[in-house]
XYZ file of C-alpha atoms in Angstrom:
714
model
C 87.659 111.069 108.048
C 85.927 110.814 111.521
C 88.185 108.175 112.431
C 91.135 109.424 111.692
C 90.440 112.679 114.147
C 89.594 110.486 117.117
C 92.709 107.542 116.529
C 95.008 111.073 116.035
C 93.128 112.879 118.670
C 93.227 110.527 120.732
C 96.692 108.872 120.677
C 98.836 112.213 120.582
C 97.716 115.721 120.176
C 101.177 116.467 118.402
C 101.578 113.491 115.682
C 101.117 114.937 112.522
C 97.661 115.072 110.661
C 96.781 114.292 107.661
C 95.745 117.501 106.383
C 95.168 121.025 104.888
C 96.938 123.578 106.499
C 96.573 127.088 106.905
C 98.016 129.622 109.275
C 98.950 133.456 109.145
C 101.973 134.898 109.756
C 101.205 136.308 112.327
C 100.390 133.502 114.581
C 103.911 131.273 113.201
C 105.971 132.593 115.596
C 103.285 131.564 118.289
C 102.600 128.242 117.029
C 105.416 126.678 118.819
C 105.299 128.105 122.238
C 101.312 126.849 121.952
C 102.007 123.385 121.024
C 104.455 123.008 123.822
C 102.580 124.568 126.139
C 99.347 122.250 124.883
C 101.665 118.860 124.680
C 101.559 119.384 128.624
C 98.630 119.665 129.742
C 98.062 116.165 127.302
C 99.892 113.070 128.861
C 97.438 111.468 129.652
C 96.514 111.355 126.144
C 92.753 109.669 127.228
C 91.976 111.988 129.950
C 92.018 114.363 126.606
C 89.788 112.731 124.825
C 87.140 112.640 127.707
C 87.719 116.146 127.240
C 85.846 116.498 124.426
C 82.263 118.452 124.516
C 80.066 117.254 121.160
C 77.520 119.342 120.443
C 75.563 117.785 117.811
C 72.868 115.444 118.932
C 72.673 112.409 118.099
C 69.223 109.405 118.534
C 68.693 108.262 121.573
C 68.355 104.862 119.548
C 72.139 105.068 119.267
C 73.375 105.524 122.308
C 74.950 101.941 123.439
C 72.688 102.384 126.560
C 69.153 102.379 124.743
C 70.415 101.023 121.607
C 71.364 97.725 124.094
C 68.235 97.223 125.564
C 66.018 97.448 123.115
C 67.999 94.595 120.890
C 67.675 93.081 124.181
C 63.828 93.004 124.116
C 64.016 92.039 119.508
C 66.106 88.522 121.260
C 62.984 87.994 123.317
C 60.343 88.362 120.883
C 61.980 86.912 118.271
C 65.549 85.090 117.656
C 68.692 87.096 116.771
C 70.873 85.735 114.154
C 75.136 85.552 116.559
C 76.672 87.819 114.948
C 74.207 90.504 116.817
C 74.397 88.023 119.966
C 78.052 88.740 119.906
C 78.129 92.444 120.077
C 74.727 92.027 122.524
C 77.283 88.965 125.110
C 79.471 92.098 125.284
C 77.410 95.294 126.335
C 77.681 96.761 129.468
C 74.674 97.751 130.521
C 73.413 93.956 130.145
C 74.830 90.382 132.370
C 76.350 91.782 135.791
C 75.768 88.300 136.061
C 78.249 87.520 133.929
C 80.510 90.202 134.922
C 83.492 87.607 133.447
C 84.314 87.526 130.117
C 84.539 83.262 130.312
C 81.486 83.294 130.696
C 79.977 85.647 128.328
C 82.391 83.640 125.577
C 80.537 79.843 126.927
C 77.221 81.089 125.551
C 79.090 83.139 122.474
C 81.206 78.777 121.690
C 77.879 77.258 122.918
C 75.708 79.220 119.875
C 78.509 78.881 117.429
C 78.424 75.069 118.327
C 74.947 74.361 117.871
C 75.039 74.501 113.847
C 72.144 76.828 114.531
C 71.961 80.638 113.340
C 69.216 82.091 115.621
C 68.155 82.093 119.025
C 65.714 83.235 121.593
C 66.996 85.064 124.722
C 64.802 82.259 126.363
C 66.472 79.784 124.772
C 69.577 80.389 126.073
C 69.751 77.757 129.810
C 68.320 74.955 127.467
C 71.428 75.851 124.627
C 74.467 76.175 127.495
C 72.323 73.451 129.164
C 73.474 71.070 126.137
C 76.698 72.894 125.637
C 77.482 71.926 129.008
C 76.070 68.375 128.447
C 78.881 67.897 124.549
C 81.676 69.143 126.736
C 81.465 66.400 129.319
C 80.851 63.470 126.626
C 84.496 65.021 124.867
C 86.037 65.594 128.359
C 89.243 64.654 126.191
C 89.273 67.856 124.166
C 87.692 70.695 126.700
C 89.865 72.485 129.610
C 88.540 71.973 132.639
C 87.811 76.506 133.167
C 86.077 76.518 130.215
C 83.531 73.510 131.577
C 83.664 76.390 134.282
C 82.829 79.097 132.299
C 79.968 77.271 131.022
C 78.357 76.188 134.061
C 78.703 79.399 135.057
C 77.010 81.387 132.478
C 74.224 78.117 133.040
C 73.974 78.998 136.775
C 73.620 82.609 136.318
C 71.098 82.864 133.107
C 68.861 80.528 135.340
C 68.680 83.201 138.376
C 67.272 85.440 135.513
C 64.723 83.442 134.532
C 63.381 82.519 137.897
C 63.394 86.438 138.418
C 61.472 87.145 135.227
C 58.966 84.148 136.290
C 58.637 86.178 139.114
C 57.274 89.141 137.774
C 55.414 88.255 135.717
C 56.710 89.018 132.283
C 57.436 85.555 130.599
C 52.918 85.616 130.179
C 53.351 87.786 127.304
C 54.248 86.257 123.988
C 54.725 87.758 120.393
C 51.529 87.204 119.625
C 49.291 88.620 122.442
C 48.342 92.319 121.638
C 48.500 95.270 124.152
C 48.641 99.007 124.386
C 52.758 100.287 124.942
C 52.008 101.469 127.936
C 52.291 98.173 128.270
C 54.800 96.254 126.113
C 57.205 98.549 127.444
C 56.552 97.792 131.314
C 57.091 93.771 129.919
C 60.114 95.635 128.109
C 61.834 96.726 131.503
C 61.005 93.698 133.740
C 63.460 91.860 130.801
C 65.943 94.153 131.545
C 65.621 94.746 135.468
C 65.976 90.544 134.991
C 68.732 90.825 132.621
C 70.596 93.386 135.473
C 70.492 96.878 132.548
C 71.465 99.149 133.044
C 74.764 97.241 134.798
C 76.342 96.542 137.761
C 78.411 99.784 137.328
C 78.102 103.433 138.528
C 76.409 105.414 135.201
C 78.641 108.206 134.283
C 77.666 111.832 133.302
C 76.591 110.958 130.024
C 74.973 107.581 130.078
C 72.717 109.092 133.560
C 71.335 111.592 130.930
C 70.582 109.598 128.076
C 69.191 106.676 131.007
C 67.184 109.778 131.805
C 65.940 110.692 128.545
C 64.298 106.894 128.169
C 62.044 107.614 131.154
C 60.961 111.135 130.242
C 60.082 109.005 127.087
C 58.998 106.650 128.366
C 56.679 108.592 131.003
C 54.991 109.956 127.797
C 53.774 106.798 125.599
C 50.470 106.468 127.861
C 49.253 109.961 125.072
C 49.063 107.549 122.510
C 48.236 104.406 123.221
C 44.316 105.356 122.670
C 45.261 106.439 119.258
C 48.044 103.031 118.536
C 45.746 101.010 120.133
C 46.497 97.264 121.014
C 49.773 96.095 118.902
C 51.958 93.028 118.274
C 54.867 92.553 120.742
C 56.899 93.109 116.696
C 55.350 96.323 116.234
C 54.909 98.075 119.592
C 59.055 97.858 119.349
C 59.246 99.421 115.727
C 57.234 102.280 117.258
C 59.615 101.860 119.929
C 62.957 102.350 117.839
C 60.924 105.384 115.644
C 60.009 107.552 118.261
C 63.664 107.005 120.298
C 65.343 108.051 116.446
C 63.088 111.496 116.193
C 64.287 112.070 119.676
C 67.458 113.764 119.358
C 69.734 113.775 122.234
C 72.452 116.472 123.462
C 74.518 115.250 125.990
C 74.431 118.508 128.304
C 78.061 118.461 130.127
C 80.035 121.449 131.273
C 83.734 123.335 130.213
C 86.505 121.782 132.459
C 88.528 124.311 134.319
C 91.732 125.200 133.238
C 91.484 124.141 129.920
C 88.768 124.172 127.038
C 86.879 121.629 125.693
C 87.734 120.303 122.298
C 83.833 121.190 120.822
C 82.181 119.220 118.024
C 80.249 121.601 116.365
C 77.904 121.658 113.226
C 79.155 124.581 110.091
C 75.431 126.354 111.111
C 76.191 126.553 115.295
C 79.750 126.938 114.597
C 79.098 130.415 112.320
C 80.589 133.598 113.521
C 82.519 131.993 116.296
C 86.019 132.550 117.538
C 87.390 129.811 117.840
C 91.817 128.473 118.775
C 92.533 126.135 116.746
C 89.611 124.769 114.441
C 89.011 121.927 111.714
C 86.920 121.322 109.505
C 86.750 117.970 108.401
C 84.132 117.278 104.779
C 85.630 119.415 102.591
C 86.391 117.518 99.261
C 85.340 118.748 95.602
C 81.982 117.231 96.060
C 80.905 118.007 99.633
C 81.574 121.687 99.471
C 79.161 123.853 98.610
C 76.414 121.679 99.985
C 74.116 120.487 96.501
C 71.115 122.123 96.405
C 67.689 120.318 97.775
C 64.911 122.358 97.380
C 61.799 121.194 99.998
C 59.582 119.511 98.556
C 56.627 120.193 99.928
C 56.662 123.602 98.269
C 57.173 125.440 94.524
C 60.407 125.537 93.295
C 59.956 128.987 91.513
C 59.109 130.224 94.741
C 61.548 128.876 97.063
C 64.318 130.543 94.746
C 62.348 134.091 94.017
C 63.180 133.829 98.475
C 66.142 132.772 98.349
C 64.916 129.783 100.523
C 68.406 127.629 101.785
C 69.235 124.696 99.362
C 66.430 126.801 97.019
C 69.559 126.769 93.891
C 72.737 125.871 92.836
C 73.595 129.786 92.329
C 73.339 130.328 96.223
C 74.338 126.927 97.741
C 77.797 129.104 95.797
C 77.307 131.713 97.539
C 76.582 130.206 100.950
C 79.416 127.991 100.848
C 81.529 130.941 99.646
C 80.791 133.570 102.786
C 80.886 130.432 105.228
C 84.485 129.884 103.756
C 86.052 132.678 103.988
C 84.440 133.698 108.072
C 85.596 130.196 109.022
C 89.028 130.166 108.144
C 89.869 133.606 109.577
C 87.867 132.797 113.126
C 91.274 130.499 114.846
C 94.901 131.132 115.108
C 95.909 127.783 112.687
C 92.800 126.067 110.520
C 93.138 122.766 110.119
C 91.110 120.713 106.910
C 91.144 117.551 105.640
C 88.790 115.932 102.995
C 88.691 112.150 101.265
C 91.501 111.208 99.067
C 88.952 108.658 97.577
C 84.809 109.458 97.591
C 83.005 105.960 96.787
C 85.986 104.520 95.080
C 86.866 107.375 93.129
C 89.124 110.118 93.334
C 88.377 113.328 95.028
C 90.026 116.646 95.774
C 90.226 120.379 97.824
C 87.498 121.432 97.462
C 88.024 124.752 95.199
C 86.631 127.540 97.523
C 89.078 127.095 100.184
C 91.657 126.957 96.920
C 90.452 130.095 95.910
C 90.157 131.288 99.249
C 93.829 130.749 100.182
C 95.201 132.615 96.480
C 93.421 135.763 97.910
C 94.875 135.302 101.362
C 99.030 137.130 100.996
C 99.927 137.104 104.933
C 98.482 133.342 105.248
C 100.757 130.359 103.905
C 99.423 126.620 103.335
C 101.057 123.335 104.491
C 99.361 119.641 102.578
C 100.299 116.802 103.531
C 99.366 112.677 102.870
C 96.744 110.773 104.880
C 98.272 107.922 107.329
C 94.793 106.351 109.129
C 95.254 102.872 109.789
C 98.819 103.717 112.120
C 97.944 106.656 114.533
C 99.767 104.495 117.456
C 102.963 104.695 115.992
C 103.026 108.528 116.064
C 104.062 108.315 119.301
C 107.055 109.803 119.838
C 107.890 107.032 122.085
C 106.541 104.602 120.379
C 109.548 106.502 117.712
C 112.138 106.165 119.786
C 112.012 103.778 122.034
C 115.216 100.489 121.573
C 112.773 97.410 121.158
C 114.741 94.414 122.436
C 113.652 91.187 120.045
C 114.024 87.467 122.186
C 113.762 84.970 119.974
C 111.349 81.755 121.637
C 109.689 79.402 119.704
C 108.557 77.194 122.956
C 105.325 76.999 124.601
C 104.744 74.240 128.290
C 106.445 71.379 127.494
C 103.609 68.039 127.853
C 103.989 66.943 131.307
C 101.822 63.789 131.782
C 99.478 65.325 134.403
C 98.678 67.883 131.581
C 97.831 64.760 129.117
C 96.435 61.295 129.099
C 99.079 59.201 130.531
C 99.668 55.531 129.269
C 102.684 53.439 132.231
C 103.424 57.634 132.805
C 104.299 58.869 128.808
C 101.244 62.071 127.845
C 99.151 60.854 125.517
C 98.208 63.385 122.559
C 96.129 62.262 119.425
C 97.050 61.455 116.078
C 95.080 64.891 114.597
C 97.844 67.249 116.884
C 100.590 65.021 115.358
C 99.527 66.030 111.931
C 98.973 68.889 112.075
C 101.672 70.112 113.784
C 103.122 68.806 111.161
C 102.328 71.256 109.014
C 102.753 74.041 111.780
C 103.702 73.843 115.079
C 102.318 77.008 116.425
C 99.474 75.845 114.923
C 98.754 72.420 116.506
C 100.001 74.203 119.869
C 97.632 76.975 119.692
C 94.942 74.628 118.682
C 95.700 71.849 120.740
C 97.452 72.618 124.231
C 95.665 75.997 124.058
C 92.398 74.764 123.004
C 91.691 77.984 120.822
C 89.790 76.770 118.396
C 88.806 78.731 115.251
C 84.970 80.048 115.037
C 82.874 77.899 112.354
C 80.311 79.644 109.615
C 77.015 77.141 111.772
C 75.564 75.708 108.810
C 72.164 74.994 107.932
C 71.748 71.089 107.512
C 75.404 68.939 107.015
C 78.458 70.536 106.423
C 81.671 68.879 105.022
C 82.964 67.840 108.246
C 79.712 66.444 109.758
C 79.224 65.040 106.348
C 82.284 63.282 106.347
C 81.382 61.936 110.152
C 78.025 60.318 109.071
C 79.924 58.668 105.726
C 82.502 57.309 108.126
C 79.906 56.273 109.967
C 77.918 54.221 107.771
C 81.230 52.970 105.455
C 81.889 51.525 109.513
C 78.438 50.165 108.953
C 78.833 48.864 105.324
C 81.794 47.069 106.054
C 80.390 44.927 108.853
C 78.315 43.220 106.551
C 80.433 43.338 103.826
C 83.615 42.216 105.065
C 85.112 41.283 102.196
C 85.520 41.650 98.653
C 83.608 38.781 97.480
C 80.675 39.941 99.671
C 80.540 43.217 97.653
C 80.486 40.923 95.047
C 77.651 39.495 95.361
C 75.426 42.151 96.520
C 73.317 43.855 93.223
C 73.212 47.048 92.927
C 68.890 47.526 94.315
C 70.264 45.692 98.139
C 73.044 47.673 97.484
C 71.147 51.326 98.000
C 69.474 49.666 100.544
C 72.410 48.723 101.968
C 73.174 51.718 101.322
C 70.172 53.932 103.090
C 70.044 52.162 106.115
C 73.832 52.624 106.965
C 73.625 55.912 106.184
C 70.341 56.998 107.963
C 71.774 55.369 111.260
C 74.550 57.297 110.987
C 73.039 60.861 110.849
C 70.238 59.554 112.885
C 73.238 59.112 116.093
C 74.958 62.386 114.120
C 71.244 64.484 114.833
C 71.127 63.189 118.513
C 74.538 65.103 119.589
C 73.372 67.999 117.584
C 71.566 71.320 119.882
C 68.189 70.892 117.013
C 67.417 68.092 114.391
C 68.375 69.307 111.137
C 65.127 69.521 109.572
C 63.709 66.371 107.014
C 63.894 68.060 104.333
C 67.189 69.081 103.502
C 69.154 65.486 105.720
C 67.355 63.436 103.107
C 68.710 66.134 99.974
C 71.844 65.425 101.732
C 71.600 62.196 102.356
C 70.604 61.304 99.024
C 73.828 62.322 97.730
C 75.817 60.719 100.078
C 74.063 57.631 98.499
C 75.438 58.091 95.281
C 79.018 58.732 96.712
C 78.744 56.281 98.418
C 77.086 53.015 95.758
C 79.930 54.734 92.978
C 82.792 53.823 96.206
C 81.048 50.712 96.807
C 80.810 50.055 92.963
C 84.794 50.643 92.745
C 85.276 48.225 95.762
C 83.546 45.309 94.148
C 86.362 45.984 91.141
C 89.293 45.128 93.489
C 91.640 42.385 94.184
C 90.341 40.007 96.620
C 89.966 41.608 100.095
C 88.937 40.640 103.410
C 87.888 44.327 106.117
C 90.371 42.889 109.120
C 89.616 46.060 111.157
C 87.027 48.964 111.370
C 87.520 52.415 113.527
C 89.425 50.092 115.824
C 91.739 52.205 117.912
C 95.806 52.221 118.377
C 98.190 53.655 118.817
C 102.440 54.179 118.526
C 104.583 54.009 121.599
C 108.193 55.750 121.812
C 110.736 56.229 124.178
C 108.956 59.495 125.269
C 105.703 59.189 124.444
C 101.733 57.600 122.355
C 99.922 59.458 120.062
C 96.743 57.510 120.551
C 94.796 57.463 117.009
C 91.638 55.404 115.460
C 92.324 53.573 111.922
C 89.642 53.685 109.311
C 89.840 50.557 108.109
C 92.281 47.372 108.003
C 92.803 45.192 105.145
C 93.925 41.157 104.261
C 94.984 41.100 101.067
C 94.734 38.166 99.481
C 98.843 37.480 100.213
C 98.349 37.583 103.992
C 99.664 41.071 103.715
C 97.705 44.494 105.541
C 97.002 47.435 103.467
C 96.308 50.120 105.797
C 93.240 52.904 104.300
C 92.301 56.077 105.380
C 89.172 57.625 104.371
C 89.319 61.319 102.301
C 86.216 63.116 101.265
C 88.047 66.037 100.778
C 91.366 66.359 98.833
C 94.558 65.109 100.399
C 97.765 64.126 98.817
C 100.341 61.680 99.204
C 103.044 63.939 99.044
C 103.280 64.883 103.160
C 104.973 60.745 103.426
C 108.114 61.678 101.184
C 109.660 64.990 102.697
C 112.476 65.249 105.330
C 110.430 66.884 107.631
C 107.525 64.474 108.063
C 104.018 67.399 106.157
C 101.102 64.219 106.689
C 102.862 61.822 110.140
C 98.974 59.663 110.317
C 98.691 57.395 107.927
C 102.536 56.522 108.865
C 101.463 56.099 111.652
C 99.018 54.642 112.442
C 100.699 51.992 109.708
C 103.994 51.664 111.932
C 101.540 50.886 114.623
C 99.933 48.496 112.935
C 102.963 47.035 112.988
C 104.059 46.920 116.789
C 100.943 45.282 117.715
C 100.564 42.746 114.958
C 103.562 40.480 113.060
C 101.622 40.293 109.864
C 103.424 42.256 106.945
C 102.472 45.932 106.164
C 101.668 46.225 102.549
C 100.949 49.592 101.617
C 99.458 52.519 102.737
C 96.514 54.442 101.204
C 93.903 57.212 100.884
C 90.783 56.128 99.996
C 89.328 59.136 98.386
C 85.430 58.025 98.765
C 84.435 61.591 96.954
C 86.433 61.906 93.923
C 84.957 62.049 90.724
C 86.242 58.908 89.802
C 86.918 56.589 93.689
C 90.393 55.419 93.732
C 93.114 54.374 96.250
C 95.528 56.526 96.889
C 98.567 55.176 98.220
C 101.865 52.823 97.909
C 102.702 49.301 98.235
C 105.643 47.047 98.433
C 106.073 44.833 94.290
C 105.809 41.783 96.502
C 102.742 42.214 97.193
C 100.581 44.334 95.414
C 99.179 45.798 97.574
C 97.491 48.814 94.880
C 96.794 49.121 91.434
C 99.506 50.910 89.664
C 101.505 52.341 92.820
C 104.290 48.999 93.914
C 107.353 50.223 94.490
C 108.049 54.267 93.541
C 110.860 55.066 91.128
C 113.377 56.712 93.645
C 113.254 60.361 91.874
C 109.350 60.122 94.449
C 111.352 59.350 97.548
C 114.330 61.484 96.840
C 113.011 64.058 100.112
C 113.822 60.864 102.278
C 116.286 59.043 101.146
C 114.500 56.283 101.003
C 114.468 53.703 97.613
C 112.352 51.587 98.756
C 109.248 50.746 100.432
C 110.719 49.430 103.158
C 113.702 51.466 103.398
C 110.623 54.281 103.211
C 108.709 52.067 106.350
C 112.589 53.305 108.199
C 112.908 57.038 107.681
C 109.149 57.257 108.690
C 110.288 55.670 112.016
C 112.895 58.039 112.728
C 110.334 61.602 111.050
C 107.904 60.712 113.775
C 109.440 60.388 116.832
C 111.803 63.635 115.739
C 107.863 65.443 115.263
C 106.735 63.323 119.578
C 109.906 64.599 120.508
C 109.446 68.065 119.594
C 105.957 67.846 121.100
C 106.921 66.069 124.033
C 109.511 69.449 124.300
C 106.715 72.161 123.924
C 108.258 73.866 120.090
C 104.973 75.861 118.539
C 107.444 77.621 116.077
C 105.365 79.282 113.013
C 107.296 76.417 110.342
C 106.325 75.335 107.324
C 106.574 72.490 104.799
C 108.913 73.504 101.893
C 106.152 74.028 99.054
C 102.777 73.784 101.989
C 100.716 76.675 101.454
C 99.841 76.519 105.402
C 99.829 80.364 106.304
C 95.902 80.462 106.511
C 95.877 78.581 108.872
C 96.649 80.681 111.574
C 95.084 83.367 109.898
C 91.654 83.141 112.120
C 95.034 83.647 114.914
C 96.055 86.900 113.605
C 95.417 88.842 116.783
C 97.395 86.006 119.132
C 100.567 86.889 116.410
C 103.086 89.785 117.303
C 103.858 89.011 112.865
C 100.731 90.639 110.703
C 99.276 87.695 108.327
C 98.798 89.561 104.893
C 96.581 87.808 103.005
C 98.411 88.137 100.244
C 100.876 85.680 101.920
C 98.560 83.588 102.921
C 98.647 80.831 99.733
C 101.594 82.017 98.891
C 103.873 79.377 100.885
C 106.526 79.736 102.863
C 109.665 78.012 103.400
C 110.980 75.990 106.232
C 112.776 78.542 107.761
C 109.968 81.223 107.645
C 109.090 82.119 111.367
C 106.224 84.371 113.331
C 108.040 85.752 115.667
C 105.568 84.378 118.167
C 102.627 84.202 120.677
């Protein structure tokens, strides 16, 4: 309800507000002219909002200037979750050396990339040093501007820590004990090192808040002898308790020529007269107030003395009298109430209805609440004629913007796969390098598990490079080989992390992966004879204008000499995307075409290796002669309905044409929001909703859409 009031006043004081209004008949004629004068004085809604005078106090610990200071000191004492760091890094009162938003974002991105959930202030330089090294090793996926932002943030934080070390504040540790005054001195040194209260000049309210904090600090010595020496966490807890109990009242001055809007409590408003009055929180469940007796006094004594809150009857009488006085204290009164409270319907307090029925010269007008689109209430927005322009193209891909080969731009096969599902998603992720934020996970997440499994399988098939060798190894030997491969892969993965995964958790997860790989190799043992030709091999597919680069998980040579291309999957997968007129899954077909261009051997089929499936299998297609995949020889023509092919060879010809079209569109910068028929791919754009002019409804994220469905652009 308060949010609705703020939005409406901030956006347009002429906007229809959602409330029940009471107006005396004598003031109806003056309402129009008064409204025009009111609007003339509020041409700038933001400037008008600055003229609000809040008489209601708030705890000093809650004001942003003090809240951020306490939070920074807390981060110096112990680790904070990254969610709290997200707000702290955007503080207007800290980090003057990190004024540009890119450097602040770099710190948060380093936190998210580390896989850790909590961080201390002291470890930020080390974290940024690690993140910078990661960006250098992944230079293909890193924008130069992002690397520069990390370097600026790292340099700035190192400077702050040097200043902190020179002030001798670093000697204070969370386990040491000191008095409250001494701990505040340490807190002040930490705040000074990181730029509190900011580089800009404080406004009047902020200056008063700082003075109130210094006034409180000057009295801390009085309680040193009572509290004794405390650790840092206890001192911070007392700081917060005392600052919550200290109420801050801003001292404002009246603006000449236009009275400020005053926000008052009920007791402050009694006996006053207003030009306009807004009464909030008057639902039947909020007004009259429930009786609240003082716990330290006998209830009978409170009732006999008619003390406030003694019984329901006295509260009802007080509310009835206050309602009458307030409704007649202004020319125009607006009453608002919640239509729903605690998931239950609510209505206007009966006291208001009762008073309205008594008034013979009052007129009530009731209209509905609307709190979500205050900006649309601007008359300018309503009257404006908007011109829409459909532009589905971003910047064309030039050789200078990607790794080039023989003068042609080069892209990754992953970009090709993402582009087939949604051109707009691929453009945002790969061309603009805008990556969704992943929640840090303790241990191996799904992506990390896939990385470890791929590395372990690569090592295993360097030793077990044929079906015959796999069959010759017994189960105990296989377990040892798998354990060795997983340990080596996990060590290599952990070396790239900011902090190593705790060994008990890692061993537990590796045990699960070991059982999965044992089941997969048991399936491989039952396959017809084959030899492992390639594992994790770099490959490229060239067209006239573009090169697509990728890495094949594995290539097998079958008994007849033909080749089978395998792509490991540790999650769900479907091969239906290979048969669409516009390919929805072009990566594995692209690998097969690239391999065929490099080798003169026949490609007998392609398949997903379903490693984590309840029953491991190869899910794919092949030609009839090769028998590459059991029960997946020549698929019936109905399967290829979208591609219009009736054989595996005809399907490969379709892949050549379809992938060429996709790569041409990528080179041209095509970035429309297309989704494949029957595919629910809108969920990929959910993290990018802030960049889209089209609101992505959560109900439609998984509903799917037709090929020609488009967002309005980004």
